[in-house]
Short mmCIF file of C-alpha atoms in Angstrom, two decimals:
data_model
loop_
_atom_site.label_atom_id
_atom_site.label_comp_id
_atom_site.label_asym_id
_atom_site.label_seq_id
_atom_site.Cartn_x
_atom_site.Cartn_y
_atom_site.Cartn_z
CA MET A 161 5.69 34.10 -1.75
CA THR A 162 6.77 36.76 0.76
CA THR A 163 9.78 38.75 -0.34
CA PRO A 164 12.40 39.39 2.39
CA GLN A 165 12.43 43.04 3.43
CA SER A 166 16.07 43.43 2.41
CA LEU A 167 15.20 42.42 -1.15
CA VAL A 168 12.17 44.72 -1.54
CA PRO A 169 12.92 47.63 -3.93
CA GLN A 170 13.16 51.01 -2.23
CA ALA A 171 10.17 52.39 -4.17
CA VAL A 172 7.99 49.57 -2.84
CA THR A 173 9.24 50.03 0.72
CA THR A 174 8.50 53.74 0.56
CA ALA A 175 5.03 53.17 -0.92
CA ARG A 176 4.19 50.60 1.75
CA LYS A 177 5.15 53.05 4.49
CA GLU A 178 3.17 55.88 2.95
CA LEU A 179 0.05 53.81 2.34
CA PHE A 180 0.09 52.37 5.85
CA LEU A 181 0.76 55.82 7.30
CA LEU A 182 -2.22 57.18 5.37
CA ALA A 183 -4.41 54.46 6.89
CA ALA A 184 -2.94 54.97 10.36
CA ARG A 185 -3.78 58.69 10.29
CA ALA A 186 -7.27 57.88 8.99
CA LEU A 187 -7.96 55.99 12.22
CA ALA A 188 -8.20 59.39 13.92
CA ASP A 189 -8.68 61.93 11.13
CA GLN A 190 -11.89 61.69 9.09
CA ARG A 191 -10.40 63.85 6.34
CA ALA A 192 -7.74 61.21 5.75
CA GLN A 193 -10.46 58.58 5.25
CA GLU A 194 -11.46 60.10 1.93
CA PRO A 195 -9.57 58.37 -0.92
CA GLY A 196 -7.80 60.57 -3.45
CA ASP A 197 -5.32 60.56 -6.30
CA ARG A 198 -2.43 59.75 -4.00
CA LEU A 199 -4.10 56.50 -3.01
CA ALA A 200 -4.36 55.52 -6.68
CA THR A 201 -0.67 56.28 -7.22
CA LEU A 202 0.36 54.16 -4.24
CA ALA A 203 -1.86 51.28 -5.35
CA ALA A 204 -0.24 51.43 -8.80
CA THR A 205 3.24 51.39 -7.29
CA LEU A 206 2.31 48.32 -5.24
CA ALA A 207 0.41 46.54 -8.01
CA ALA A 208 2.89 43.63 -8.07
CA ASP A 209 3.10 43.46 -4.27
CA ASP A 210 0.04 41.23 -3.99
CA ALA A 211 0.86 39.41 -0.73
CA TRP A 212 1.53 42.59 1.26
CA MET A 213 -1.40 44.46 -0.29
CA GLY A 214 -3.81 41.60 0.35
CA ALA A 215 -2.79 41.52 4.01
CA PHE A 216 -2.95 45.32 4.31
CA ILE A 217 -6.43 45.51 2.77
CA GLY A 218 -7.66 42.81 5.15
CA TRP A 219 -6.20 44.65 8.14
CA ALA A 220 -7.84 47.90 7.06
CA ARG A 221 -11.21 46.30 6.31
CA ARG A 222 -11.41 44.86 9.81
CA ARG A 223 -11.37 48.38 11.26
CA PRO A 224 -14.71 50.21 11.01
CA ALA A 225 -13.06 53.64 10.63
CA LEU A 226 -11.14 52.39 7.58
CA ARG A 227 -13.97 50.64 5.73
CA ARG A 228 -14.24 53.20 2.93
CA LEU A 229 -10.47 53.51 2.58
CA ALA A 230 -10.09 49.70 2.45
CA LEU A 231 -12.69 49.36 -0.29
CA ALA A 232 -11.12 52.19 -2.29
CA THR A 233 -7.65 50.67 -1.90
CA ALA A 234 -8.94 47.28 -3.07
CA ALA A 235 -10.67 48.92 -6.04
CA GLU A 236 -7.56 50.85 -7.15
CA PHE A 237 -5.23 47.89 -6.57
CA LEU A 238 -7.39 45.41 -8.48
CA HIS A 239 -8.12 47.83 -11.31
CA THR A 240 -4.39 48.47 -11.77
CA ARG A 241 -3.49 44.76 -11.67
CA LEU A 242 -6.21 43.74 -14.11
CA THR A 243 -5.40 46.58 -16.50
CA ALA A 244 -1.73 45.61 -16.42
CA LYS A 245 -2.62 41.89 -16.70
CA LEU A 246 -0.84 41.03 -13.45
CA GLY A 247 -1.80 37.76 -11.77
CA THR A 248 -4.83 35.71 -12.68
CA ALA A 249 -8.44 36.77 -12.94
CA SER A 250 -9.41 34.23 -10.28
CA GLU A 251 -6.92 35.74 -7.79
CA SER A 252 -8.33 39.22 -8.33
CA ARG A 253 -11.86 37.91 -8.11
CA ARG A 254 -11.11 36.13 -4.84
CA LEU A 255 -9.59 39.22 -3.23
CA ALA A 256 -12.52 41.37 -4.36
CA ALA A 257 -14.96 38.80 -2.99
CA GLN A 258 -13.22 38.65 0.36
CA VAL A 259 -13.28 42.41 0.91
CA LEU A 260 -17.04 42.61 0.22
CA VAL A 261 -18.41 41.63 3.61
CA ARG A 262 -21.34 44.01 4.20
CA ALA A 263 -24.40 44.38 2.00
CA ASP A 264 -23.56 47.96 0.96
CA ASP A 265 -19.97 47.04 0.03
CA PRO A 266 -20.67 45.91 -3.57
CA GLY A 267 -22.35 49.22 -4.40
CA GLU A 268 -19.60 51.16 -2.65
CA LEU A 269 -16.85 49.36 -4.58
CA LEU A 270 -18.56 49.63 -7.95
CA GLY A 271 -19.61 53.23 -7.35
CA PHE A 272 -16.04 54.22 -6.52
CA LEU A 273 -14.69 52.58 -9.66
CA MET A 274 -17.37 54.14 -11.87
CA ASP A 275 -16.61 57.59 -10.50
CA ARG A 276 -12.93 57.05 -11.24
CA TYR A 277 -12.93 55.07 -14.49
CA GLY A 278 -16.45 54.99 -15.93
CA ARG A 279 -18.69 51.99 -16.37
CA SER A 280 -16.08 49.75 -17.96
CA ILE A 281 -15.35 47.64 -14.87
CA PRO A 282 -12.94 44.69 -15.21
CA LYS A 283 -14.87 41.43 -15.42
CA PRO A 284 -13.41 39.73 -12.30
CA ILE A 285 -14.44 42.69 -10.12
CA LYS A 286 -17.87 42.76 -11.70
CA GLN A 287 -18.28 39.02 -11.11
CA ALA A 288 -17.13 39.32 -7.49
CA ALA A 289 -19.65 42.11 -6.86
CA GLY A 290 -22.42 39.98 -8.37
CA GLU A 291 -21.46 37.00 -6.21
CA ALA A 292 -21.39 39.28 -3.16
CA ALA A 293 -24.94 40.39 -4.02
CA GLU A 294 -25.99 36.74 -4.10
CA ARG A 295 -24.36 36.20 -0.73
CA LEU A 296 -25.39 39.41 1.04
CA TYR A 297 -28.64 40.70 -0.44
CA ASP A 298 -31.56 39.56 1.69
CA GLU A 299 -34.66 41.30 2.97
CA HIS A 300 -32.98 42.70 6.08
CA ALA A 301 -30.12 44.11 4.01
CA LEU A 302 -32.63 45.64 1.59
CA ALA A 303 -34.39 47.35 4.50
CA ILE A 304 -31.18 48.64 6.13
CA TYR A 305 -28.72 49.43 3.37
CA ASP A 306 -30.71 50.16 0.19
CA THR A 307 -31.16 53.88 0.78
CA PRO A 308 -31.17 56.92 -1.54
CA GLN A 309 -27.84 57.98 0.00
CA ALA A 310 -26.05 54.80 -1.13
CA PRO A 311 -23.44 55.18 -3.92
CA MET A 312 -25.38 52.53 -5.86
CA ARG A 313 -28.82 51.16 -5.09
CA PHE A 314 -29.32 47.40 -4.89
CA ALA A 315 -31.24 47.53 -8.16
CA GLU A 316 -28.31 49.23 -9.91
CA VAL A 317 -25.86 46.60 -8.65
CA ILE A 318 -28.24 43.81 -9.69
CA GLY A 319 -28.75 45.33 -13.12
CA PHE A 320 -25.03 45.81 -13.65
CA THR A 321 -23.73 42.47 -12.36
CA HIS A 322 -26.68 40.12 -13.07
CA PRO A 323 -26.46 37.96 -9.93
CA LYS A 324 -28.47 34.74 -9.82
CA PRO A 325 -30.96 34.68 -6.92
CA VAL A 326 -30.92 31.64 -4.68
CA GLY A 327 -34.48 30.57 -3.92
CA LYS A 328 -37.83 32.30 -4.20
CA VAL A 329 -37.31 34.73 -1.32
CA GLN A 330 -34.10 36.17 -2.73
CA ASN A 331 -35.70 36.31 -6.17
CA ASP A 332 -38.47 38.43 -4.62
CA VAL A 333 -35.82 40.62 -2.94
CA PHE A 334 -34.10 41.23 -6.27
CA GLN A 335 -37.37 41.93 -8.10
CA TYR A 336 -38.76 44.23 -5.43
CA ALA A 337 -35.49 46.16 -5.17
CA THR A 338 -35.70 46.83 -8.90
CA LEU A 339 -39.41 47.52 -9.22
CA ARG A 340 -39.74 49.89 -6.27
CA LEU A 341 -37.29 52.34 -7.83
CA LYS A 342 -39.66 52.87 -10.75
CA ARG A 343 -42.84 53.36 -8.75
CA GLU A 344 -44.49 52.28 -5.52
CA ARG A 345 -45.27 48.57 -5.51
CA PRO A 346 -47.07 46.22 -3.10
CA VAL A 347 -44.63 44.32 -0.89
CA PRO A 348 -44.55 40.56 -1.63
CA TYR A 349 -45.83 38.31 1.17
CA SER A 350 -42.41 36.66 1.30
CA LEU A 351 -40.87 39.90 2.64
CA PRO A 352 -42.40 40.37 6.11
CA ILE A 353 -39.94 43.06 7.29
CA LEU A 354 -40.79 45.40 4.43
CA GLY A 355 -44.44 44.42 4.76
CA ALA A 356 -44.44 45.44 8.43
CA ARG A 357 -42.78 48.73 7.53
CA ALA A 358 -45.35 49.39 4.79
CA GLU A 359 -48.20 48.77 7.25
CA LEU A 360 -46.76 51.30 9.70
CA HIS A 361 -46.36 53.92 6.97
CA ALA A 362 -49.93 53.29 5.81
CA LEU A 363 -51.26 54.55 9.16
CA PRO A 364 -52.57 58.14 9.12
CA THR A 365 -50.08 60.51 10.73
CA ALA A 366 -52.55 61.54 13.42
CA LYS A 367 -52.87 57.94 14.64
CA ARG A 368 -49.20 57.03 14.72
CA SER A 369 -48.40 58.35 18.20
CA ARG A 370 -51.11 56.05 19.61
CA MET A 371 -49.05 53.06 18.54
CA LEU A 372 -46.54 53.99 21.23
CA ASP A 373 -49.10 53.08 23.91
CA ARG A 374 -49.07 49.46 22.79
CA PRO A 375 -46.99 47.11 24.98
CA ASP A 376 -45.47 45.61 21.83
CA ALA A 377 -44.42 48.93 20.27
CA ALA A 378 -40.72 48.03 20.41
CA ASP A 379 -41.45 44.71 18.69
CA LEU A 380 -43.39 46.47 15.93
CA PHE A 381 -40.46 48.72 15.09
CA ALA A 382 -38.02 45.83 15.34
CA GLN A 383 -40.12 43.72 12.98
CA ALA A 384 -40.05 46.61 10.51
CA ALA A 385 -36.26 47.12 11.00
CA MET A 386 -36.84 50.82 11.72
CA ASP A 387 -34.11 52.62 13.64
CA TRP A 388 -34.67 55.61 15.89
CA GLN A 389 -34.14 58.12 13.10
CA GLN A 390 -36.70 56.41 10.87
CA VAL A 391 -39.16 56.31 13.75
CA ALA A 392 -38.64 60.05 14.31
CA VAL A 393 -39.44 60.72 10.65
CA TRP A 394 -42.44 58.38 10.84
CA LEU A 395 -43.78 60.29 13.86
CA GLY A 396 -43.06 63.64 12.21
CA GLY A 397 -41.26 65.26 15.12
CA GLU A 398 -39.16 64.89 18.25
CA LEU A 399 -39.25 61.56 20.02
CA THR A 400 -41.19 61.44 23.29
CA ASP A 401 -40.33 59.31 26.32
CA LYS A 402 -42.57 56.52 25.00
CA ALA A 403 -40.97 56.69 21.57
CA TRP A 404 -37.46 56.50 23.02
CA ALA A 405 -38.48 53.56 25.18
CA ALA A 406 -39.70 51.76 22.04
CA VAL A 407 -36.51 52.31 20.01
CA LEU A 408 -33.92 51.93 22.79
CA PRO A 409 -33.58 48.12 22.54
CA ALA A 410 -32.49 48.38 18.89
CA MET A 411 -30.00 51.22 19.42
CA SER A 412 -26.28 50.53 19.64
CA TYR A 413 -24.30 51.37 22.77
CA ARG A 414 -22.65 54.34 21.08
CA GLN A 415 -26.01 55.64 19.80
CA ARG A 416 -27.34 55.54 23.34
CA LEU A 417 -24.31 57.46 24.60
CA ALA A 418 -24.80 60.16 21.97
CA ARG A 419 -28.50 60.64 22.77
CA LEU A 420 -28.41 60.74 26.58
CA ARG A 421 -29.27 64.43 26.67
CA SER A 422 -32.35 63.71 24.56
CA PHE A 423 -33.36 60.87 26.90
CA GLU A 424 -33.00 63.18 29.88
CA ALA A 425 -35.01 65.94 28.18
CA ALA A 426 -37.77 63.51 27.23
CA GLY A 427 -37.93 62.15 30.78
CA LEU A 428 -37.71 58.39 30.38
CA ASN A 429 -39.76 56.61 33.02
CA GLY A 430 -37.92 55.07 35.95
CA GLU A 431 -38.02 51.46 34.82
CA VAL A 432 -36.68 52.24 31.35
CA ALA A 433 -34.02 54.59 32.72
CA ASP A 434 -32.91 51.95 35.24
CA TRP A 435 -32.55 49.39 32.43
CA LEU A 436 -30.56 51.89 30.36
CA CYS A 437 -28.24 52.72 33.28
CA ALA A 438 -27.57 49.04 33.91
CA ASP A 439 -26.69 48.53 30.27
CA LEU A 440 -24.42 51.61 30.15
CA ALA A 441 -22.53 50.43 33.23
CA GLU A 442 -22.15 46.80 32.16
CA GLU A 443 -18.62 45.89 31.11
CA GLY A 444 -19.73 43.55 28.34
CA SER A 445 -21.90 46.27 26.81
CA VAL A 446 -18.99 48.74 26.80
CA VAL A 447 -16.67 46.21 25.16
CA ARG A 448 -19.20 45.08 22.55
CA GLY A 449 -20.05 48.71 21.82
CA ARG A 450 -16.35 49.56 21.31
CA ALA A 451 -16.80 52.63 23.51
CA LEU A 452 -13.63 54.57 24.35
CA PRO A 453 -12.91 57.10 27.11
CA LEU A 454 -13.41 60.42 25.33
CA GLU A 455 -16.74 59.37 23.87
CA VAL A 456 -17.96 58.24 27.30
CA LEU A 457 -16.63 61.41 28.94
CA ALA A 458 -18.49 63.57 26.40
CA ALA A 459 -21.71 61.75 27.33
CA TYR A 460 -20.92 62.25 31.02
CA ARG A 461 -20.38 65.98 30.53
CA ALA A 462 -23.66 66.24 28.60
CA VAL A 463 -25.73 64.99 31.55
CA VAL A 464 -23.68 66.02 34.60
CA GLY A 465 -25.45 65.28 37.87
CA SER A 466 -28.14 63.18 36.22
CA ARG A 467 -29.37 59.70 37.03
CA TYR A 468 -27.00 58.40 34.35
CA SER A 469 -23.83 59.78 35.96
CA TRP A 470 -23.00 56.77 38.12
CA ALA A 471 -23.40 54.42 35.15
CA LEU A 472 -21.13 56.55 32.98
CA GLU A 473 -18.46 56.65 35.70
CA ARG A 474 -18.37 52.87 35.60
CA ALA A 475 -18.43 52.90 31.82
CA LEU A 476 -15.34 55.14 31.86
CA ASP A 477 -13.43 52.53 33.85
CA HIS A 478 -14.47 49.78 31.43
CA ALA A 479 -13.67 51.95 28.41
CA LEU A 480 -10.21 52.60 29.79
CA ALA A 481 -9.44 48.90 29.43
CA GLN A 482 -9.91 49.27 25.65
CA VAL A 483 -7.00 51.74 25.41
CA PRO A 484 -3.80 50.06 24.17
CA ALA A 485 -0.77 50.23 26.46
CA LEU A 486 2.27 51.99 24.98
CA ASP A 487 5.72 50.47 25.29
CA GLY A 488 8.79 52.50 26.23
CA ARG A 489 9.02 55.81 28.11
CA THR A 490 6.43 58.33 26.94
CA LEU A 491 6.15 62.06 27.66
CA VAL A 492 2.73 63.61 27.07
CA LEU A 493 2.67 67.41 26.96
CA VAL A 494 -0.80 68.87 27.49
CA ASP A 495 -1.57 72.44 26.39
CA ARG A 496 -3.54 74.41 29.02
CA SER A 497 -3.52 77.80 27.26
CA ALA A 498 -6.61 79.89 26.50
CA PRO A 499 -7.31 78.46 22.99
CA MET A 500 -7.94 75.06 24.60
CA VAL A 501 -11.31 76.20 25.96
CA ARG A 502 -12.96 75.71 22.57
CA THR A 503 -15.55 72.91 22.51
CA GLU A 504 -15.38 70.15 19.90
CA ARG A 505 -17.34 66.87 19.84
CA GLY A 506 -18.97 67.61 23.17
CA LEU A 507 -15.72 68.30 25.06
CA THR A 508 -13.47 71.31 25.38
CA ARG A 509 -10.07 70.84 23.80
CA ALA A 510 -8.66 71.04 27.31
CA ASP A 511 -10.89 68.27 28.65
CA ALA A 512 -10.24 66.03 25.66
CA ALA A 513 -6.47 66.49 25.95
CA ALA A 514 -6.46 65.91 29.71
CA ALA A 515 -8.58 62.78 29.43
CA PHE A 516 -6.48 61.42 26.57
CA ALA A 517 -3.24 61.95 28.49
CA ALA A 518 -4.71 60.49 31.67
CA ALA A 519 -5.99 57.42 29.84
CA LEU A 520 -2.55 56.73 28.37
CA ALA A 521 -0.91 57.15 31.77
CA LEU A 522 -3.43 54.95 33.58
CA ARG A 523 -2.84 52.20 31.02
CA SER A 524 0.95 52.48 30.73
CA PRO A 525 3.25 52.74 33.77
CA ASP A 526 5.98 54.62 31.89
CA VAL A 527 3.86 57.56 30.71
CA GLU A 528 4.71 60.95 32.24
CA VAL A 529 2.16 63.75 31.89
CA VAL A 530 3.16 67.43 31.91
CA GLU A 531 0.84 70.41 31.46
CA PHE A 532 2.12 73.62 29.91
CA GLY A 533 0.54 77.06 29.88
CA PRO A 534 1.04 80.05 32.15
CA ALA A 535 2.36 77.41 34.58
CA THR A 536 4.23 74.26 33.64
CA GLY A 537 4.58 71.10 35.69
CA ARG A 538 3.89 67.40 36.11
CA VAL A 539 0.34 66.20 36.69
CA GLU A 540 -0.32 63.28 39.01
CA ILE A 541 -2.32 60.59 37.25
CA SER A 542 -3.87 58.11 39.64
CA GLY A 543 -7.23 56.82 40.77
CA SER A 544 -10.02 57.17 38.23
CA LEU A 545 -9.94 58.98 34.91
CA LEU A 546 -12.30 61.66 36.23
CA GLU A 547 -10.13 62.26 39.30
CA SER A 548 -7.04 62.61 37.14
CA VAL A 549 -8.70 65.06 34.76
CA GLU A 550 -9.70 67.28 37.68
CA ARG A 551 -6.04 67.71 38.67
CA PHE A 552 -5.22 69.74 35.55
CA ARG A 553 -5.21 73.55 35.79
CA GLN A 554 -7.95 75.55 34.14
CA PRO A 555 -6.89 76.70 30.65
CA GLU A 556 -5.88 80.35 30.39
CA GLY A 557 -3.23 82.66 29.02
CA ALA A 558 -0.43 81.66 26.66
CA GLN A 559 1.43 78.37 26.37
CA ALA A 560 5.14 77.72 26.96
CA LEU A 561 5.80 74.57 24.97
CA THR A 562 9.48 75.18 24.31
CA HIS A 563 10.14 75.57 28.02
CA ALA A 564 8.22 72.38 28.80
CA VAL A 565 10.21 70.40 26.24
CA ARG A 566 13.55 71.69 27.58
CA ALA A 567 12.55 71.03 31.19
CA TYR A 568 10.96 67.60 30.89
CA ALA A 569 12.03 65.83 27.69
CA ASP A 570 14.88 63.60 28.82
CA GLY A 571 15.56 60.29 27.14
CA HIS A 572 11.94 59.52 26.33
CA ASP A 573 11.18 57.00 23.60
CA ARG A 574 8.13 58.96 22.54
CA VAL A 575 6.80 62.50 22.94
CA ILE A 576 3.14 63.34 22.37
CA VAL A 577 1.98 66.97 22.26
CA LEU A 578 -1.73 67.71 22.67
CA THR A 579 -2.36 71.28 21.57
CA HIS A 580 -4.44 73.46 19.21
CA PRO A 581 -4.01 73.97 15.44
CA LYS A 582 -2.28 77.35 15.60
CA ALA A 583 0.47 75.89 17.78
CA ALA A 584 1.10 72.85 15.58
CA VAL A 585 4.09 74.25 13.69
CA GLU A 586 5.86 75.39 16.86
CA ALA A 587 5.22 71.99 18.45
CA ALA A 588 6.62 70.11 15.45
CA GLU A 589 9.77 72.21 15.55
CA ALA A 590 10.21 71.90 19.32
CA VAL A 591 9.87 68.11 19.56
CA THR A 592 12.50 65.89 17.95
CA VAL A 593 12.13 62.17 18.63
CA PRO A 594 12.55 60.74 15.12
CA GLY A 595 9.70 58.38 14.26
CA HIS A 596 8.09 58.73 17.67
CA GLU A 597 6.93 62.34 17.93
CA HIS A 598 3.22 63.07 17.67
CA VAL A 599 1.63 66.52 17.52
CA ILE A 600 -2.15 66.16 17.86
CA THR A 601 -4.38 69.19 17.44
CA GLU A 602 -7.78 67.48 17.26
CA VAL A 603 -7.80 64.98 20.09
CA ASN A 604 -10.21 62.07 19.77
CA ASP A 605 -10.39 58.39 20.67
CA GLY A 606 -9.06 57.36 17.27
CA TRP A 607 -5.57 58.50 18.27
CA PHE A 608 -5.27 55.65 20.78
CA ALA A 609 -4.99 53.26 17.84
CA ALA A 610 -3.40 55.75 15.44
CA ILE A 611 -0.28 56.48 17.51
CA PRO A 612 1.10 52.92 17.57
CA ALA A 613 0.02 52.41 13.94
CA ILE A 614 1.87 55.54 12.81
CA GLU A 615 5.01 54.31 14.54
CA GLN A 616 4.64 50.92 12.85
CA ALA A 617 4.39 52.67 9.49
CA ARG A 618 7.56 54.65 10.12
CA THR A 619 9.52 51.51 11.05
CA SER A 620 7.90 49.11 8.53
CA THR A 621 6.69 46.88 11.34
CA TRP A 622 3.36 45.63 10.05
CA PRO A 623 0.59 44.31 12.34
CA PHE A 624 -0.28 41.53 9.88
CA GLN A 625 1.26 38.61 8.05
CA GLU A 626 2.00 39.08 4.36
CA GLU A 627 -0.42 36.53 2.95
CA ASN A 628 -3.49 36.65 0.77
CA ASP A 629 -6.03 36.23 3.52
CA VAL A 630 -8.16 39.34 3.70
CA GLN A 631 -11.34 37.87 5.14
CA ALA A 632 -12.76 40.76 7.16
CA ARG A 633 -15.32 41.03 9.92
CA GLN A 634 -18.37 43.22 9.49
#
């Protein structure tokens, strides 16, 4: 049953806000994605708040940036409830099962709990992890997710939870996952992906580059579920144009964006480059790839004036449509002082701030953009994102934030300051819009989602229904 907000104890209300605020900030700040002692304390405070916590965990798990935080929250919450004997074992088991949606999730969840509490894992969690292994562990998962970097290898999860394989093929997956950790073993015939990979690795190093001349080279790597990084290791060096052409079909949209400079340096042939440009420019590809403006702009800046430029200009327009529109009147103050020339994530701070502000203004009619530095004034945002970014002054000299706030802040519902770390304290003191002030010193695409989420946390307006349905997408 959902408890009316007016009847929720103050400690619970405060903990809900803090936990959601932690998650909201983690959408943009990787440091906030790492779970810590505070997360455990909040989970303990909310141990009896099962409906809200179940909905929150499901919301977090559906967001790729929050995967680790969602699993850690579920682990702490369930461990606290089971230790305190709150609810039934079946309820805890069901929530644990629903949050385990990717093949590396069971090992992540168990590994987190073992690091925190040792190997004495509550039985319902252990059973849920074993059932998840039965549901998720197949040959493809073994090839992709069972790596030395994983918190727990598949064999460790299998040995700890004792899942029951369904059918001969999964039985072979379980056995091979366990046996190959002890010493090299022949791949069973029932596992063709791993068999194809073993055949490729059996080739002498000197002969491997010749495989790239085969017309079915891309199919060979796909059959072996080898990504571009594994192919680079297999070849023993930098990828050539032929190697990139072979791995491109299996790369994600965002991986292709990040490697454009490498493609240009390798000199992809015209036909392959034309195919890549068409894919980069296609609206459906941008949407499926979850590409956002700053990431696309960084790729554009990396290959300025190249054959990919026109495609990336189109991609920027499509990526802009993925930016949420803000309600109410918003003032965005953009720092154009000398410290903003520093480059981070492929863009200068100045470029990132200008593009972020322009994207918000192009998506929301009531966003006003003001630059502050040696000169302070409004910036016209119209046309394309690139055109708008070019209207900002070059960064130089000192900033005059206080003057900009006094001159332009007038009845706005929200003020966003895009600046550098050393100016953060001054910015926080200068801007006072309770609950709707945002000082951002490391501008990235994650803040598009983080800003509205932070405001929801401050006002206890949750973007989910309080019910125990946490089924998450991969």
